[in-house]
Structure formats: C-alpha cells, structure tokens
mmCIF file of C-alpha atoms in Angstrom:
data_model
loop_
_atom_site.group_PDB
_atom_site.id
_atom_site.type_symbol
_atom_site.label_atom_id
_atom_site.label_comp_id
_atom_site.label_asym_id
_atom_site.label_seq_id
_atom_site.Cartn_x
_atom_site.Cartn_y
_atom_site.Cartn_z
ATOM 1 C CA UNK A 237 180.066 251.353 130.794
ATOM 2 C CA UNK A 238 180.804 247.824 129.586
ATOM 3 C CA UNK A 239 181.374 245.147 132.203
ATOM 4 C CA UNK A 240 184.361 242.838 131.699
ATOM 5 C CA UNK A 241 183.632 239.129 131.975
ATOM 6 C CA UNK A 242 185.992 236.194 131.648
ATOM 7 C CA UNK A 243 184.423 233.864 129.034
ATOM 8 C CA UNK A 244 185.693 230.604 127.612
ATOM 9 C CA UNK A 245 185.408 230.500 123.883
ATOM 10 C CA UNK A 246 186.779 228.409 120.889
ATOM 11 C CA UNK A 247 189.359 230.174 118.804
ATOM 12 C CA UNK A 248 189.185 229.394 115.069
ATOM 13 C CA UNK A 249 192.427 228.330 113.412
ATOM 14 C CA UNK A 250 193.784 230.280 110.450
ATOM 15 C CA UNK A 251 192.552 227.524 108.053
ATOM 16 C CA UNK A 252 189.267 227.022 109.810
ATOM 17 C CA UNK A 253 189.929 223.377 110.636
ATOM 18 C CA UNK A 254 191.786 221.174 113.124
ATOM 19 C CA UNK A 255 194.909 219.108 113.054
ATOM 20 C CA UNK A 256 195.122 215.641 114.753
ATOM 21 C CA UNK A 257 198.010 213.188 115.096
ATOM 22 C CA UNK A 258 196.827 209.577 114.811
ATOM 23 C CA UNK A 259 199.442 207.033 115.923
ATOM 24 C CA UNK A 260 197.665 203.751 115.450
ATOM 25 C CA UNK A 261 195.555 201.871 112.909
ATOM 26 C CA UNK A 262 192.812 201.394 115.520
ATOM 27 C CA UNK A 263 192.305 205.212 115.693
ATOM 28 C CA UNK A 264 191.477 205.241 111.928
ATOM 29 C CA UNK A 265 189.173 202.276 111.968
ATOM 30 C CA UNK A 266 185.689 203.332 110.944
ATOM 31 C CA UNK A 267 186.842 206.795 109.842
ATOM 32 C CA UNK A 268 187.862 206.126 106.236
ATOM 33 C CA UNK A 269 186.639 203.554 103.578
ATOM 34 C CA UNK A 270 190.019 201.772 102.810
ATOM 35 C CA UNK A 271 191.698 198.621 103.996
ATOM 36 C CA UNK A 272 193.635 199.082 107.177
ATOM 37 C CA UNK A 273 196.996 197.221 107.725
ATOM 38 C CA UNK A 274 196.856 194.211 110.025
ATOM 39 C CA UNK A 275 197.428 194.570 113.638
ATOM 40 C CA UNK A 276 201.070 193.490 113.516
ATOM 41 C CA UNK A 277 201.991 195.564 110.480
ATOM 42 C CA UNK A 278 204.416 198.464 110.798
ATOM 43 C CA UNK A 279 202.463 201.684 111.103
ATOM 44 C CA UNK A 280 203.869 205.132 110.707
ATOM 45 C CA UNK A 281 202.428 208.157 112.604
ATOM 46 C CA UNK A 282 200.124 210.034 110.203
ATOM 47 C CA UNK A 283 199.065 213.607 110.125
ATOM 48 C CA UNK A 284 195.340 213.924 109.355
ATOM 49 C CA UNK A 285 193.752 217.324 108.654
ATOM 50 C CA UNK A 286 190.015 218.030 108.996
ATOM 51 C CA UNK A 287 189.290 221.239 107.237
ATOM 52 C CA UNK A 288 185.953 222.998 106.748
ATOM 53 C CA UNK A 289 185.396 224.582 103.325
ATOM 54 C CA UNK A 290 184.418 228.126 103.420
ATOM 55 C CA UNK A 291 181.376 229.265 101.521
ATOM 56 C CA UNK A 292 181.741 231.663 98.678
ATOM 57 C CA UNK A 293 180.055 234.445 100.679
ATOM 58 C CA UNK A 294 182.173 233.809 103.783
ATOM 59 C CA UNK A 295 185.315 233.820 101.684
ATOM 60 C CA UNK A 296 184.364 237.086 99.944
ATOM 61 C CA UNK A 297 183.628 238.682 103.280
ATOM 62 C CA UNK A 298 186.985 237.528 104.728
ATOM 63 C CA UNK A 299 188.941 238.927 101.671
ATOM 64 C CA UNK A 300 187.031 242.266 102.047
ATOM 65 C CA UNK A 301 187.720 242.539 105.719
ATOM 66 C CA UNK A 302 191.452 241.909 105.181
ATOM 67 C CA UNK A 303 191.573 244.586 102.532
ATOM 68 C CA UNK A 304 189.760 247.075 104.678
ATOM 69 C CA UNK A 305 192.075 246.176 107.654
ATOM 70 C CA UNK A 306 195.066 246.783 105.505
ATOM 71 C CA UNK A 307 193.700 250.087 104.103
ATOM 72 C CA UNK A 308 192.749 251.389 107.626
ATOM 73 C CA UNK A 309 196.180 250.544 109.172
ATOM 74 C CA UNK A 310 198.498 251.505 106.321
ATOM 75 C CA UNK A 311 196.789 254.407 104.601
ATOM 76 C CA UNK A 312 197.995 257.060 107.027
ATOM 77 C CA UNK A 313 200.633 254.775 108.773
ATOM 78 C CA UNK A 314 198.902 255.602 112.110
ATOM 79 C CA UNK A 315 201.103 254.753 115.067
ATOM 80 C CA UNK A 316 199.726 252.437 117.702
ATOM 81 C CA UNK A 317 197.864 254.064 120.716
ATOM 82 C CA UNK A 318 200.152 255.128 123.469
ATOM 83 C CA UNK A 319 199.202 256.265 126.932
ATOM 84 C CA UNK A 320 199.483 260.015 127.602
ATOM 85 C CA UNK A 321 199.835 261.761 130.894
ATOM 86 C CA UNK A 322 196.803 261.256 133.255
ATOM 87 C CA UNK A 323 195.933 264.292 135.260
ATOM 88 C CA UNK A 324 194.713 264.405 138.764
ATOM 89 C CA UNK A 325 191.092 263.311 139.670
ATOM 90 C CA UNK A 326 188.639 266.175 139.472
ATOM 91 C CA UNK A 327 186.663 267.192 142.601
ATOM 92 C CA UNK A 328 182.941 266.740 143.056
ATOM 93 C CA UNK A 329 181.025 269.159 145.458
ATOM 94 C CA UNK A 330 180.239 267.592 148.824
ATOM 95 C CA UNK A 331 176.530 268.235 148.456
ATOM 96 C CA UNK A 332 176.215 265.985 145.373
ATOM 97 C CA UNK A 333 175.114 262.496 146.429
ATOM 98 C CA UNK A 334 177.693 259.758 145.599
ATOM 99 C CA UNK A 335 177.286 256.078 144.797
ATOM 100 C CA UNK A 336 178.263 253.760 147.673
ATOM 101 C CA UNK A 337 181.365 252.451 145.956
ATOM 102 C CA UNK A 338 183.058 255.918 145.928
ATOM 103 C CA UNK A 339 186.082 255.800 148.288
ATOM 104 C CA UNK A 340 186.900 252.112 147.714
ATOM 105 C CA UNK A 341 189.341 250.886 145.029
ATOM 106 C CA UNK A 342 187.571 247.512 145.037
ATOM 107 C CA UNK A 343 185.270 246.540 142.293
ATOM 108 C CA UNK A 344 181.797 246.225 143.483
ATOM 109 C CA UNK A 345 180.064 242.806 143.236
ATOM 110 C CA UNK A 346 177.534 242.358 140.386
ATOM 111 C CA UNK A 347 174.082 242.434 142.117
ATOM 112 C CA UNK A 348 172.114 239.305 141.261
ATOM 113 C CA UNK A 349 168.624 240.926 141.346
ATOM 114 C CA UNK A 350 167.058 242.373 138.207
ATOM 115 C CA UNK A 351 166.346 246.175 138.587
ATOM 116 C CA UNK A 352 162.524 246.670 138.169
ATOM 117 C CA UNK A 353 161.222 250.150 139.050
ATOM 118 C CA UNK A 354 158.000 251.565 140.593
ATOM 119 C CA UNK A 355 156.607 254.743 139.192
ATOM 120 C CA UNK A 356 158.845 257.055 141.175
ATOM 121 C CA UNK A 357 161.812 254.972 140.425
ATOM 122 C CA UNK A 358 161.257 254.970 136.775
ATOM 123 C CA UNK A 359 160.778 258.781 136.669
ATOM 124 C CA UNK A 360 164.227 259.047 138.356
ATOM 125 C CA UNK A 361 165.734 256.534 135.917
ATOM 126 C CA UNK A 362 164.367 258.492 132.959
ATOM 127 C CA UNK A 363 165.927 261.643 134.301
ATOM 128 C CA UNK A 364 169.328 260.071 134.762
ATOM 129 C CA UNK A 365 169.318 258.451 131.291
ATOM 130 C CA UNK A 366 168.150 261.781 129.643
ATOM 131 C CA UNK A 367 170.999 263.574 131.318
ATOM 132 C CA UNK A 368 173.573 260.942 130.242
ATOM 133 C CA UNK A 369 172.280 261.305 126.691
ATOM 134 C CA UNK A 370 172.563 265.096 126.636
ATOM 135 C CA UNK A 371 176.086 264.859 128.060
ATOM 136 C CA UNK A 372 177.414 262.356 125.578
ATOM 137 C CA UNK A 373 175.972 264.371 122.571
ATOM 138 C CA UNK A 374 177.678 267.536 124.035
ATOM 139 C CA UNK A 375 180.902 265.589 124.433
ATOM 140 C CA UNK A 376 180.667 264.616 120.776
ATOM 141 C CA UNK A 377 180.650 268.324 119.681
ATOM 142 C CA UNK A 378 184.124 268.629 121.293
ATOM 143 C CA UNK A 379 185.727 266.060 119.102
ATOM 144 C CA UNK A 380 188.207 267.548 116.650
ATOM 145 C CA UNK A 381 191.785 267.270 115.848
ATOM 146 C CA UNK A 382 194.212 268.548 118.500
ATOM 147 C CA UNK A 383 191.684 268.263 121.394
ATOM 148 C CA UNK A 384 192.863 265.978 124.170
ATOM 149 C CA UNK A 385 190.630 263.339 125.854
ATOM 150 C CA UNK A 386 191.496 264.969 129.122
ATOM 151 C CA UNK A 387 189.855 268.097 127.829
ATOM 152 C CA UNK A 388 186.727 266.092 126.909
ATOM 153 C CA UNK A 389 186.773 264.572 130.451
ATOM 154 C CA UNK A 390 186.974 267.998 132.091
ATOM 155 C CA UNK A 391 184.131 269.375 130.093
ATOM 156 C CA UNK A 392 181.936 266.265 130.785
ATOM 157 C CA UNK A 393 182.746 266.401 134.488
ATOM 158 C CA UNK A 394 181.643 270.000 134.743
ATOM 159 C CA UNK A 395 178.383 269.460 132.857
ATOM 160 C CA UNK A 396 177.496 266.540 135.105
ATOM 161 C CA UNK A 397 178.127 268.221 138.305
ATOM 162 C CA UNK A 398 176.389 271.423 137.145
ATOM 163 C CA UNK A 399 173.342 269.219 136.750
ATOM 164 C CA UNK A 400 173.570 268.117 140.373
ATOM 165 C CA UNK A 401 174.716 264.603 139.340
ATOM 166 C CA UNK A 402 177.803 262.513 140.029
ATOM 167 C CA UNK A 403 179.893 261.046 137.182
ATOM 168 C CA UNK A 404 179.503 257.247 137.781
ATOM 169 C CA UNK A 405 182.909 256.006 136.443
ATOM 170 C CA UNK A 406 184.791 258.355 138.828
ATOM 171 C CA UNK A 407 186.201 256.211 141.621
ATOM 172 C CA UNK A 408 184.510 252.983 140.382
ATOM 173 C CA UNK A 409 187.095 250.288 141.217
ATOM 174 C CA UNK A 410 189.698 252.993 141.233
ATOM 175 C CA UNK A 411 188.851 254.438 137.773
ATOM 176 C CA UNK A 412 190.518 257.869 137.880
ATOM 177 C CA UNK A 413 188.290 259.835 135.471
ATOM 178 C CA UNK A 414 184.645 260.858 134.969
ATOM 179 C CA UNK A 415 184.242 259.442 131.464
ATOM 180 C CA UNK A 416 185.601 256.627 129.286
ATOM 181 C CA UNK A 417 187.287 257.749 126.121
ATOM 182 C CA UNK A 418 188.252 254.812 123.676
ATOM 183 C CA UNK A 419 190.253 255.858 120.603
ATOM 184 C CA UNK A 420 190.828 253.826 117.520
ATOM 185 C CA UNK A 421 191.894 250.236 118.489
ATOM 186 C CA UNK A 422 190.746 250.804 122.193
ATOM 187 C CA UNK A 423 187.732 248.548 122.691
ATOM 188 C CA UNK A 424 186.639 250.217 125.819
ATOM 189 C CA UNK A 425 187.445 251.758 129.238
ATOM 190 C CA UNK A 426 190.007 254.142 127.793
ATOM 191 C CA UNK A 427 191.319 256.571 130.505
ATOM 192 C CA UNK A 428 191.286 260.212 129.363
ATOM 193 C CA UNK A 429 194.802 261.668 129.186
ATOM 194 C CA UNK A 430 197.024 264.241 127.372
ATOM 195 C CA UNK A 431 196.962 262.556 123.927
ATOM 196 C CA UNK A 432 195.634 264.824 121.228
ATOM 197 C CA UNK A 433 193.022 263.486 118.847
ATOM 198 C CA UNK A 434 194.354 263.166 115.328
ATOM 199 C CA UNK A 435 192.584 263.629 111.923
ATOM 200 C CA UNK A 436 191.069 260.404 111.066
ATOM 201 C CA UNK A 437 190.654 259.004 114.533
ATOM 202 C CA UNK A 438 187.363 257.595 115.900
ATOM 203 C CA UNK A 439 186.490 257.839 119.609
ATOM 204 C CA UNK A 440 183.920 256.190 121.736
ATOM 205 C CA UNK A 441 182.706 258.357 124.592
ATOM 206 C CA UNK A 442 181.023 256.402 127.358
ATOM 207 C CA UNK A 443 179.001 258.528 129.865
ATOM 208 C CA UNK A 444 177.341 257.340 132.970
ATOM 209 C CA UNK A 445 175.649 259.671 135.516
ATOM 210 C CA UNK A 446 174.292 259.108 139.018
ATOM 211 C CA UNK A 447 171.348 261.378 139.617
ATOM 212 C CA UNK A 448 168.937 261.163 142.524
ATOM 213 C CA UNK A 449 170.094 257.675 143.312
ATOM 214 C CA UNK A 450 169.849 256.235 139.723
ATOM 215 C CA UNK A 451 172.485 255.570 137.074
ATOM 216 C CA UNK A 452 171.979 256.373 133.323
ATOM 217 C CA UNK A 453 174.456 254.822 130.928
ATOM 218 C CA UNK A 454 175.144 255.486 127.156
ATOM 219 C CA UNK A 455 177.908 255.693 124.711
ATOM 220 C CA UNK A 456 178.576 256.669 121.097
ATOM 221 C CA UNK A 457 181.518 256.498 118.525
ATOM 222 C CA UNK A 458 182.436 259.783 116.924
ATOM 223 C CA UNK A 459 184.550 260.719 113.887
ATOM 224 C CA UNK A 460 187.426 263.003 114.302
ATOM 225 C CA UNK A 461 188.135 264.849 111.023
ATOM 226 C CA UNK A 462 188.479 262.910 107.842
ATOM 227 C CA UNK A 463 187.792 259.263 108.514
ATOM 228 C CA UNK A 464 188.399 256.455 106.084
ATOM 229 C CA UNK A 465 185.367 254.843 104.430
ATOM 230 C CA UNK A 466 186.180 251.384 105.826
ATOM 231 C CA UNK A 467 186.119 252.672 109.384
ATOM 232 C CA UNK A 468 182.905 254.758 108.720
ATOM 233 C CA UNK A 469 181.330 251.514 107.606
ATOM 234 C CA UNK A 470 182.487 249.699 110.792
ATOM 235 C CA UNK A 471 180.923 252.425 112.942
ATOM 236 C CA UNK A 472 177.646 252.585 111.006
ATOM 237 C CA UNK A 473 177.219 248.747 111.163
ATOM 238 C CA UNK A 474 178.027 248.811 115.021
ATOM 239 C CA UNK A 475 175.218 251.286 115.553
ATOM 240 C CA UNK A 476 172.929 249.093 113.433
ATOM 241 C CA UNK A 477 173.783 246.101 115.517
ATOM 242 C CA UNK A 478 172.698 247.979 118.669
ATOM 243 C CA UNK A 479 169.348 248.875 116.937
ATOM 244 C CA UNK A 480 168.805 245.310 115.900
ATOM 245 C CA UNK A 481 169.569 243.977 119.394
ATOM 246 C CA UNK A 482 167.040 246.409 120.891
ATOM 247 C CA UNK A 483 164.440 245.435 118.328
ATOM 248 C CA UNK A 484 164.098 241.970 119.631
ATOM 249 C CA UNK A 485 163.531 243.075 123.286
ATOM 250 C CA UNK A 486 160.091 242.828 124.988
ATOM 251 C CA UNK A 487 158.487 241.169 127.968
ATOM 252 C CA UNK A 488 159.214 237.397 127.831
ATOM 253 C CA UNK A 489 161.797 237.527 125.192
ATOM 254 C CA UNK A 490 164.858 235.389 125.572
ATOM 255 C CA UNK A 491 168.099 237.364 126.389
ATOM 256 C CA UNK A 492 170.077 235.309 123.900
ATOM 257 C CA UNK A 493 168.142 236.633 121.029
ATOM 258 C CA UNK A 494 170.111 239.922 121.449
ATOM 259 C CA UNK A 495 173.382 238.236 120.740
ATOM 260 C CA UNK A 496 171.950 236.187 117.874
ATOM 261 C CA UNK A 497 170.524 239.328 116.123
ATOM 262 C CA UNK A 498 173.835 241.329 116.678
ATOM 263 C CA UNK A 499 176.055 238.527 115.480
ATOM 264 C CA UNK A 500 173.933 237.844 112.350
ATOM 265 C CA UNK A 501 174.193 241.466 111.228
ATOM 266 C CA UNK A 502 177.932 241.865 112.095
ATOM 267 C CA UNK A 503 178.866 238.743 110.189
ATOM 268 C CA UNK A 504 177.173 240.034 107.048
ATOM 269 C CA UNK A 505 180.012 242.472 106.849
ATOM 270 C CA UNK A 506 182.735 240.315 108.178
ATOM 271 C CA UNK A 507 183.127 242.081 111.486
ATOM 272 C CA UNK A 508 184.049 240.379 114.767
ATOM 273 C CA UNK A 509 181.751 240.799 117.865
ATOM 274 C CA UNK A 510 183.771 241.157 121.073
ATOM 275 C CA UNK A 511 182.657 238.585 123.708
ATOM 276 C CA UNK A 512 184.697 239.791 126.665
ATOM 277 C CA UNK A 513 182.482 242.700 127.531
ATOM 278 C CA UNK A 514 178.793 242.565 128.126
ATOM 279 C CA UNK A 515 175.835 244.801 128.897
ATOM 280 C CA UNK A 516 174.278 244.799 132.267
ATOM 281 C CA UNK A 517 171.318 245.535 134.443
ATOM 282 C CA UNK A 518 171.323 249.136 135.695
ATOM 283 C CA UNK A 519 169.352 251.383 138.088
ATOM 284 C CA UNK A 520 170.062 252.245 141.707
ATOM 285 C CA UNK A 521 173.123 249.817 141.081
ATOM 286 C CA UNK A 522 175.648 250.491 138.328
ATOM 287 C CA UNK A 523 176.117 246.814 137.295
ATOM 288 C CA UNK A 524 173.732 243.968 138.018
ATOM 289 C CA UNK A 525 172.175 240.967 136.406
ATOM 290 C CA UNK A 526 171.143 240.236 133.744
ATOM 291 C CA UNK A 527 174.347 240.149 131.853
ATOM 292 C CA UNK A 528 173.810 240.912 128.193
ATOM 293 C CA UNK A 529 175.978 238.909 125.816
ATOM 294 C CA UNK A 530 176.299 240.440 122.374
ATOM 295 C CA UNK A 531 177.616 237.320 120.606
ATOM 296 C CA UNK A 532 175.840 234.048 119.917
ATOM 297 C CA UNK A 533 175.207 232.244 123.133
ATOM 298 C CA UNK A 534 172.954 229.619 124.794
ATOM 299 C CA UNK A 535 172.353 231.489 128.070
ATOM 300 C CA UNK A 536 169.015 231.009 129.713
ATOM 301 C CA UNK A 537 166.620 233.824 130.971
ATOM 302 C CA UNK A 538 163.828 236.023 129.836
ATOM 303 C CA UNK A 539 163.175 239.727 129.954
ATOM 304 C CA UNK A 540 160.707 241.018 132.364
ATOM 305 C CA UNK A 541 158.408 244.123 131.950
ATOM 306 C CA UNK A 542 159.793 247.065 133.933
ATOM 307 C CA UNK A 543 163.382 246.032 134.074
ATOM 308 C CA UNK A 544 166.270 248.240 132.782
ATOM 309 C CA UNK A 545 169.501 247.202 131.273
ATOM 310 C CA UNK A 546 172.174 248.193 128.747
ATOM 311 C CA UNK A 547 173.022 246.830 125.393
ATOM 312 C CA UNK A 548 176.488 247.954 124.187
ATOM 313 C CA UNK A 549 178.032 245.811 121.436
ATOM 314 C CA UNK A 550 181.686 246.258 120.388
ATOM 315 C CA UNK A 551 182.701 245.359 116.761
ATOM 316 C CA UNK A 552 186.119 245.041 115.333
ATOM 317 C CA UNK A 553 187.572 245.283 111.801
ATOM 318 C CA UNK A 554 190.042 242.605 112.789
ATOM 319 C CA UNK A 555 190.582 240.260 115.708
ATOM 320 C CA UNK A 556 188.403 240.280 118.753
ATOM 321 C CA UNK A 557 191.189 239.095 120.958
ATOM 322 C CA UNK A 558 192.376 241.924 123.297
ATOM 323 C CA UNK A 559 195.048 243.131 125.574
ATOM 324 C CA UNK A 560 194.692 245.304 128.688
ATOM 325 C CA UNK A 561 197.290 247.966 129.704
ATOM 326 C CA UNK A 562 198.843 247.948 133.169
ATOM 327 C CA UNK A 563 196.377 250.468 134.357
ATOM 328 C CA UNK A 564 193.871 247.416 134.424
ATOM 329 C CA UNK A 565 191.280 249.349 132.379
ATOM 330 C CA UNK A 566 192.380 250.391 128.891
ATOM 331 C CA UNK A 567 191.650 247.417 126.614
ATOM 332 C CA UNK A 568 192.883 247.322 122.917
ATOM 333 C CA UNK A 569 192.460 244.867 120.108
ATOM 334 C CA UNK A 570 195.366 242.547 120.148
ATOM 335 C CA UNK A 571 196.137 243.141 116.474
ATOM 336 C CA UNK A 572 195.749 246.917 116.582
ATOM 337 C CA UNK A 573 192.560 246.889 114.440
ATOM 338 C CA UNK A 574 189.919 249.624 114.898
ATOM 339 C CA UNK A 575 186.984 248.945 117.227
ATOM 340 C CA UNK A 576 183.573 250.694 117.590
ATOM 341 C CA UNK A 577 180.912 250.654 120.251
ATOM 342 C CA UNK A 578 177.385 252.094 120.892
ATOM 343 C CA UNK A 579 175.335 251.773 123.984
ATOM 344 C CA UNK A 580 171.867 252.512 125.220
ATOM 345 C CA UNK A 581 169.904 251.989 128.409
ATOM 346 C CA UNK A 582 166.543 250.495 127.652
ATOM 347 C CA UNK A 583 163.357 249.703 129.574
ATOM 348 C CA UNK A 584 161.449 246.516 128.774
ATOM 349 C CA UNK A 585 157.739 246.998 128.080
ATOM 350 C CA UNK A 586 154.928 244.600 127.372
ATOM 351 C CA UNK A 587 155.262 244.938 123.580
ATOM 352 C CA UNK A 588 158.921 246.108 123.036
ATOM 353 C CA UNK A 589 161.670 248.276 124.577
ATOM 354 C CA UNK A 590 161.883 251.965 125.246
ATOM 355 C CA UNK A 591 165.278 253.641 124.817
ATOM 356 C CA UNK A 592 165.736 255.752 127.876
ATOM 357 C CA UNK A 593 169.078 257.408 126.788
ATOM 358 C CA UNK A 594 167.394 259.839 124.314
ATOM 359 C CA UNK A 595 166.097 263.267 124.729
#
C-alpha cells in the first residue's frame, strides 16, 4: 500500500523553458554580447525567454506519448471515473489478531527504525508475504467486465480471514475496505464500491495482510477484457520498472539508485513517474523508514542486509499531477490519463534482494 508523502518538486513549463521580465539595463549586463544603452537612456521593459531545446529522441517520445494519450482517452470515449456506492465494512472474527491501529481513525506515525528480522521474524514475514501474493493473484482471476470492485473486496476479505490473517488496509487511518482497487486513471488507494468494471479497463489490486504479527504487501495491475495496445505497453513498462528497481538492491546499495533506475527506464517510453507516493519499510509495522522514492532523487541512506521494504512505482501515460477525492484516499491523475502500478515486498541480502511476495 503506497504511502502518500508531500514532496516539493519543479514543474516543467509547456515549452520546457522559463520566462523572465527584465526592467533595467543593469539586469542584462554581462548576459548578452551587445552594447547596452547608457545609464540615463530610456529603457523599455523587455521580455526575455530562456528555452531549452529538446533532443530529437525526447521530442519523438513526447509526440508518441501524446498520440497514445489521445488514442487511450478517445478511442472508446470512456467517461471519467466516478465514485459508486460504498458498502459497510466487513467483519473480522474476534480470534484473529489485529494491528494496533485498528479502532482509531488517525493515521499512524511512520516508524523511524528500519525493520530487520531475526530467524523467527523472517519466517513469519515470509508467510505473510506469501499469503499476500496468493491473495492478489486470486483477486486477479476475478477481474472481468461487469464485476464490481466491491465484489473483489468481499472475496479478498474472505480469503484473508479464512487464512487466519487480518486485511491490513481495513481500518488503517479510517480506510473502510480490505483491499485497494484503483481503476484506470486512479493512481492508488481506490476504495472498492458498486462500480462495475468495463471492457478495456485496467485495475490495480493492492493487497496487504497481517499474519502472526507481520505485514506482507504487494500489488499488480490487471487487464479487464480488451485493453488498448498503448495501455498494455504502459502496464508492461511499469512492471519492468519494478524489476529494474529491485535489481539494484543489495546490502550497502544507495536507496536513491532505485529511483534512478526506474526513471531511466520510464523515460525511454515517455512515461511519467509519480513522486507523491513512495515505498516503505514493512514488517511488524505497516509503514516505516526507509521511504523508497521511485523518481530521481538525492536522498541519503544505504540498504542493510536483513531489512524488508516495498518498491511500488506508479507510471502514467500523461501528467503525474494528481487530485484526491473527498474520501481523502482515492487519488486520480489530474488530466484523467491512465496510471499503472506494481509492488513487491523485498528482503535485502548480502548480494542482492529476495522478492518475498511470490509463491
């Protein structure tokens, strides 16, 4: 389950440059090789534009991305995502252990300590992650036109409690459901409701389970019916970005290498990498340090053998800017363009990383 972080970032202008008003000759001195008027001469305010020329490859990728965005949004004239009816929260048997945040609508603090496990703890962590992986794959088999995300939530909830586990999102900061279902332009944290899936939709299903005191977290994006080739490519590249991010992980590696590798691959296809949502440490606590940034960054910090955290990049076909509904969870791309996400929980080893959310 992605963690929302407020990050400051520069927004590129439409022409990839900047505009400045210079109102005096002194402001131009030393900038341009021409004779400036004398100090007492009349001087009219000038508009000076500094523009960066795009490379041929960047321009080609921009054009392809715009074409794909037009084709994905106009081919079937798909209406924007609208909230359906959200049903009541499902019950969990009293004998199933619950995380400490259950019962409070306040978002828990992000724990500052890395989560590093002993032998017994790692065995429990593996079991939780394996269950999460089986649940998300099962949820994917339910994806088809006319199925509601509420039906997926109900099935996921039942499978988790049947395994003696607790669905971690349920009650986390007031989240009302057991799984996140993010459709089309929804970046993440979609709340399951009565909306029926449509032919051509994509849906990210984000599953986290709490088993024997440990959380396991994973997500995948699935196709519903006949999906356009441009969106299929977006989903494929997003999964590849996750794989490339994991490939740089090992004891002693810098965390910022993850964002660099993900960004490099996404940019080859002209896709945006969302910077508002990050991966996180996970174990006995749902969200902890380290925070894993999926975009280029200069954050300090190195990986440590034995620690576990998630990597969960979100890529968009259009803008990475976002809007959040009044439910304070459902977050969509600001321009309505499709978004895709994949996530694994990994364990850092001496020579690499082990993906725990497989089976």
